[in-house]
Amino acid sequence: MNEPAKDAEPVRFDTKIAVLLRADLEPWQRLNVTAFLVSGLGTQIPEVVGEGYEDADKVAYLPMFRQPVLIFEATKETLTTAHARALSRSLPRSLFTRDLFTTGNDHDNRAAVRAVPSAELDLVGLAVYGPRNGVDRVVKGARMHP
């Protein structure tokens, strides 16, 4: 793998991956929700994933996203607004609702989301991928996670 030149310009992506987390989550919940939210991006949008890694001993490691994931913190209201914006722009998105903390498997997770109309979802997390300016508009009002 070629190393980038030390004086090379930083890479600027024309797309963005953003995760919005509700401000009232416990630290363990923030980590858990973030992991779940981004887990589907690589399977549905393969271009977000880079190549696999290998260390000096030739041990192989799984690939990761090819670009940074920006994490934001938001109020419940801001998260609801961001969700509506992502829907109106038809951006790829994943969601995590408060109900999912009480389910124990993927089948029950999907059933819990399916039971609630979009406008009434009790969102605690949202991940969005798309053109940089479109994602910026979706996360407007949220702040970078501390």
PDB file of C-alpha atoms in Angstrom, residues 3-146:
ATOM      1  CA  GLU A   3       1.915   5.937   1.803  1.00  0.00           C
ATOM      2  CA  PRO A   4       0.628   9.462   1.064  1.00  0.00           C
ATOM      3  CA  ALA A   5       3.269  12.129   0.597  1.00  0.00           C
ATOM      4  CA  LYS A   6       3.905  14.117   3.775  1.00  0.00           C
ATOM      5  CA  ASP A   7       3.146  17.420   2.003  1.00  0.00           C
ATOM      6  CA  ALA A   8       0.073  16.098   0.177  1.00  0.00           C
ATOM      7  CA  GLU A   9      -3.149  18.067   0.402  1.00  0.00           C
ATOM      8  CA  PRO A  10      -5.685  16.600   2.833  1.00  0.00           C
ATOM      9  CA  VAL A  11      -8.340  14.480   1.194  1.00  0.00           C
ATOM     10  CA  ARG A  12     -11.660  16.283   0.968  1.00  0.00           C
ATOM     11  CA  PHE A  13     -14.613  13.991   0.409  1.00  0.00           C
ATOM     12  CA  ASP A  14     -17.672  15.200  -1.475  1.00  0.00           C
ATOM     13  CA  THR A  15     -19.780  12.903   0.701  1.00  0.00           C
ATOM     14  CA  LYS A  16     -20.283  12.770   4.443  1.00  0.00           C
ATOM     15  CA  ILE A  17     -21.218  10.207   7.066  1.00  0.00           C
ATOM     16  CA  ALA A  18     -22.898  11.795  10.081  1.00  0.00           C
ATOM     17  CA  VAL A  19     -24.298  10.247  13.246  1.00  0.00           C
ATOM     18  CA  LEU A  20     -26.665  12.241  15.466  1.00  0.00           C
ATOM     19  CA  LEU A  21     -27.088  11.094  19.040  1.00  0.00           C
ATOM     20  CA  ARG A  22     -29.625  12.326  21.515  1.00  0.00           C
ATOM     21  CA  ALA A  23     -27.945  14.394  24.225  1.00  0.00           C
ATOM     22  CA  ASP A  24     -29.662  12.568  27.097  1.00  0.00           C
ATOM     23  CA  LEU A  25     -28.133   9.137  26.364  1.00  0.00           C
ATOM     24  CA  GLU A  26     -25.820   7.414  28.831  1.00  0.00           C
ATOM     25  CA  PRO A  27     -22.211   6.971  27.617  1.00  0.00           C
ATOM     26  CA  TRP A  28     -22.636   3.235  26.992  1.00  0.00           C
ATOM     27  CA  GLN A  29     -25.821   3.953  25.018  1.00  0.00           C
ATOM     28  CA  ARG A  30     -24.017   6.482  22.807  1.00  0.00           C
ATOM     29  CA  LEU A  31     -21.388   3.925  21.887  1.00  0.00           C
ATOM     30  CA  ASN A  32     -23.913   1.148  21.351  1.00  0.00           C
ATOM     31  CA  VAL A  33     -26.233   3.295  19.237  1.00  0.00           C
ATOM     32  CA  THR A  34     -23.343   4.584  17.106  1.00  0.00           C
ATOM     33  CA  ALA A  35     -22.135   1.047  16.383  1.00  0.00           C
ATOM     34  CA  PHE A  36     -25.604  -0.108  15.381  1.00  0.00           C
ATOM     35  CA  LEU A  37     -26.317   2.969  13.249  1.00  0.00           C
ATOM     36  CA  VAL A  38     -23.204   2.715  11.083  1.00  0.00           C
ATOM     37  CA  SER A  39     -23.273  -1.078  10.762  1.00  0.00           C
ATOM     38  CA  GLY A  40     -25.576  -1.049   7.742  1.00  0.00           C
ATOM     39  CA  LEU A  41     -23.825   1.605   5.700  1.00  0.00           C
ATOM     40  CA  GLY A  42     -21.129  -0.660   4.302  1.00  0.00           C
ATOM     41  CA  THR A  43     -23.578  -3.358   3.283  1.00  0.00           C
ATOM     42  CA  GLN A  44     -25.946  -0.997   1.472  1.00  0.00           C
ATOM     43  CA  ILE A  45     -23.458   1.599   0.222  1.00  0.00           C
ATOM     44  CA  PRO A  46     -20.272  -0.340  -0.586  1.00  0.00           C
ATOM     45  CA  GLU A  47     -18.368   2.731  -1.806  1.00  0.00           C
ATOM     46  CA  VAL A  48     -18.090   4.004   1.787  1.00  0.00           C
ATOM     47  CA  VAL A  49     -15.803   1.084   2.650  1.00  0.00           C
ATOM     48  CA  GLY A  50     -12.099   1.179   1.834  1.00  0.00           C
ATOM     49  CA  GLU A  51      -9.691  -1.684   1.318  1.00  0.00           C
ATOM     50  CA  GLY A  52      -8.655  -4.192   3.966  1.00  0.00           C
ATOM     51  CA  TYR A  53      -5.655  -3.596   6.218  1.00  0.00           C
ATOM     52  CA  GLU A  54      -2.515  -5.606   6.733  1.00  0.00           C
ATOM     53  CA  ASP A  55       0.176  -5.164   9.353  1.00  0.00           C
ATOM     54  CA  ALA A  56       3.918  -5.648   8.858  1.00  0.00           C
ATOM     55  CA  ASP A  57       3.559  -9.352   9.730  1.00  0.00           C
ATOM     56  CA  LYS A  58       1.066  -9.808   6.881  1.00  0.00           C
ATOM     57  CA  VAL A  59      -1.867 -10.299   9.284  1.00  0.00           C
ATOM     58  CA  ALA A  60      -5.058  -9.221   7.521  1.00  0.00           C
ATOM     59  CA  TYR A  61      -7.723  -6.989   9.084  1.00  0.00           C
ATOM     60  CA  LEU A  62     -11.199  -6.046   7.920  1.00  0.00           C
ATOM     61  CA  PRO A  63     -11.711  -2.874   5.906  1.00  0.00           C
ATOM     62  CA  MET A  64     -13.195   0.238   7.500  1.00  0.00           C
ATOM     63  CA  PHE A  65     -14.951   3.313   6.217  1.00  0.00           C
ATOM     64  CA  ARG A  66     -12.796   5.242   3.784  1.00  0.00           C
ATOM     65  CA  GLN A  67     -13.797   8.576   5.289  1.00  0.00           C
ATOM     66  CA  PRO A  68     -14.354  10.018   8.753  1.00  0.00           C
ATOM     67  CA  VAL A  69     -17.625   9.522  10.599  1.00  0.00           C
ATOM     68  CA  LEU A  70     -18.754  12.782  12.198  1.00  0.00           C
ATOM     69  CA  ILE A  71     -20.636  12.404  15.456  1.00  0.00           C
ATOM     70  CA  PHE A  72     -23.145  15.046  16.537  1.00  0.00           C
ATOM     71  CA  GLU A  73     -25.220  15.586  19.657  1.00  0.00           C
ATOM     72  CA  ALA A  74     -28.777  16.857  19.458  1.00  0.00           C
ATOM     73  CA  THR A  75     -31.952  17.396  21.440  1.00  0.00           C
ATOM     74  CA  LYS A  76     -34.960  15.194  20.794  1.00  0.00           C
ATOM     75  CA  GLU A  77     -36.527  18.017  18.755  1.00  0.00           C
ATOM     76  CA  THR A  78     -33.422  18.557  16.630  1.00  0.00           C
ATOM     77  CA  LEU A  79     -33.173  14.819  16.002  1.00  0.00           C
ATOM     78  CA  THR A  80     -36.816  14.719  14.891  1.00  0.00           C
ATOM     79  CA  THR A  81     -36.198  17.654  12.526  1.00  0.00           C
ATOM     80  CA  ALA A  82     -33.045  16.003  11.154  1.00  0.00           C
ATOM     81  CA  HIS A  83     -35.007  12.810  10.505  1.00  0.00           C
ATOM     82  CA  ALA A  84     -37.635  14.729   8.537  1.00  0.00           C
ATOM     83  CA  ARG A  85     -34.903  16.491   6.539  1.00  0.00           C
ATOM     84  CA  ALA A  86     -33.166  13.194   5.728  1.00  0.00           C
ATOM     85  CA  LEU A  87     -36.482  11.740   4.553  1.00  0.00           C
ATOM     86  CA  SER A  88     -37.297  14.788   2.424  1.00  0.00           C
ATOM     87  CA  ARG A  89     -33.880  14.558   0.740  1.00  0.00           C
ATOM     88  CA  SER A  90     -34.136  10.767   0.296  1.00  0.00           C
ATOM     89  CA  LEU A  91     -30.698  10.313   1.864  1.00  0.00           C
ATOM     90  CA  PRO A  92     -29.602   6.857   2.978  1.00  0.00           C
ATOM     91  CA  ARG A  93     -30.211   6.679   6.721  1.00  0.00           C
ATOM     92  CA  SER A  94     -30.456   4.371   9.680  1.00  0.00           C
ATOM     93  CA  LEU A  95     -32.254   4.974  12.930  1.00  0.00           C
ATOM     94  CA  PHE A  96     -32.278   3.847  16.529  1.00  0.00           C
ATOM     95  CA  THR A  97     -35.337   4.384  18.681  1.00  0.00           C
ATOM     96  CA  ARG A  98     -35.620   4.302  22.462  1.00  0.00           C
ATOM     97  CA  ASP A  99     -37.711   1.105  22.146  1.00  0.00           C
ATOM     98  CA  LEU A 100     -34.667  -0.770  20.819  1.00  0.00           C
ATOM     99  CA  PHE A 101     -33.015  -0.637  24.254  1.00  0.00           C
ATOM    100  CA  THR A 102     -35.715  -3.049  25.462  1.00  0.00           C
ATOM    101  CA  THR A 103     -35.589  -5.594  22.628  1.00  0.00           C
ATOM    102  CA  GLY A 104     -33.065  -8.365  22.473  1.00  0.00           C
ATOM    103  CA  ASN A 105     -32.836  -9.353  18.823  1.00  0.00           C
ATOM    104  CA  ASP A 106     -33.009  -8.105  15.263  1.00  0.00           C
ATOM    105  CA  HIS A 107     -36.523  -9.468  14.639  1.00  0.00           C
ATOM    106  CA  ASP A 108     -37.956  -7.620  17.660  1.00  0.00           C
ATOM    107  CA  ASN A 109     -35.997  -4.470  16.723  1.00  0.00           C
ATOM    108  CA  ARG A 110     -37.624  -4.329  13.293  1.00  0.00           C
ATOM    109  CA  ALA A 111     -41.070  -5.026  14.784  1.00  0.00           C
ATOM    110  CA  ALA A 112     -40.626  -2.195  17.311  1.00  0.00           C
ATOM    111  CA  VAL A 113     -39.789   0.298  14.557  1.00  0.00           C
ATOM    112  CA  ARG A 114     -42.541  -0.989  12.253  1.00  0.00           C
ATOM    113  CA  ALA A 115     -45.151  -0.416  14.986  1.00  0.00           C
ATOM    114  CA  VAL A 116     -44.640   3.378  15.085  1.00  0.00           C
ATOM    115  CA  PRO A 117     -45.446   5.962  12.363  1.00  0.00           C
ATOM    116  CA  SER A 118     -42.407   7.938  11.119  1.00  0.00           C
ATOM    117  CA  ALA A 119     -43.478  11.212  12.727  1.00  0.00           C
ATOM    118  CA  GLU A 120     -43.944   9.533  16.124  1.00  0.00           C
ATOM    119  CA  LEU A 121     -40.655   7.614  16.365  1.00  0.00           C
ATOM    120  CA  ASP A 122     -38.851   8.236  19.677  1.00  0.00           C
ATOM    121  CA  LEU A 123     -35.464   8.691  18.020  1.00  0.00           C
ATOM    122  CA  VAL A 124     -32.269   8.478  20.035  1.00  0.00           C
ATOM    123  CA  GLY A 125     -29.944   8.168  17.056  1.00  0.00           C
ATOM    124  CA  LEU A 126     -29.794   8.728  13.322  1.00  0.00           C
ATOM    125  CA  ALA A 127     -27.035   8.090  10.782  1.00  0.00           C
ATOM    126  CA  VAL A 128     -27.070   9.807   7.397  1.00  0.00           C
ATOM    127  CA  TYR A 129     -24.881   9.460   4.326  1.00  0.00           C
ATOM    128  CA  GLY A 130     -24.863  11.588   1.216  1.00  0.00           C
ATOM    129  CA  PRO A 131     -23.489  14.673  -0.496  1.00  0.00           C
ATOM    130  CA  ARG A 132     -21.632  16.869   1.988  1.00  0.00           C
ATOM    131  CA  ASN A 133     -23.979  19.847   1.613  1.00  0.00           C
ATOM    132  CA  GLY A 134     -27.112  17.694   1.922  1.00  0.00           C
ATOM    133  CA  VAL A 135     -25.887  16.030   5.106  1.00  0.00           C
ATOM    134  CA  ASP A 136     -24.867  19.441   6.483  1.00  0.00           C
ATOM    135  CA  ARG A 137     -28.461  20.619   5.998  1.00  0.00           C
ATOM    136  CA  VAL A 138     -29.813  17.533   7.757  1.00  0.00           C
ATOM    137  CA  VAL A 139     -27.623  17.985  10.862  1.00  0.00           C
ATOM    138  CA  LYS A 140     -28.142  21.758  11.052  1.00  0.00           C
ATOM    139  CA  GLY A 141     -28.882  22.696  14.663  1.00  0.00           C
ATOM    140  CA  ALA A 142     -26.885  19.809  16.122  1.00  0.00           C
ATOM    141  CA  ARG A 143     -23.425  20.301  17.590  1.00  0.00           C
ATOM    142  CA  MET A 144     -20.320  18.183  17.301  1.00  0.00           C
ATOM    143  CA  HIS A 145     -20.273  15.541  20.017  1.00  0.00           C
ATOM    144  CA  PRO A 146     -18.007  16.631  22.888  1.00  0.00           C
TER     145      PRO A 146
END
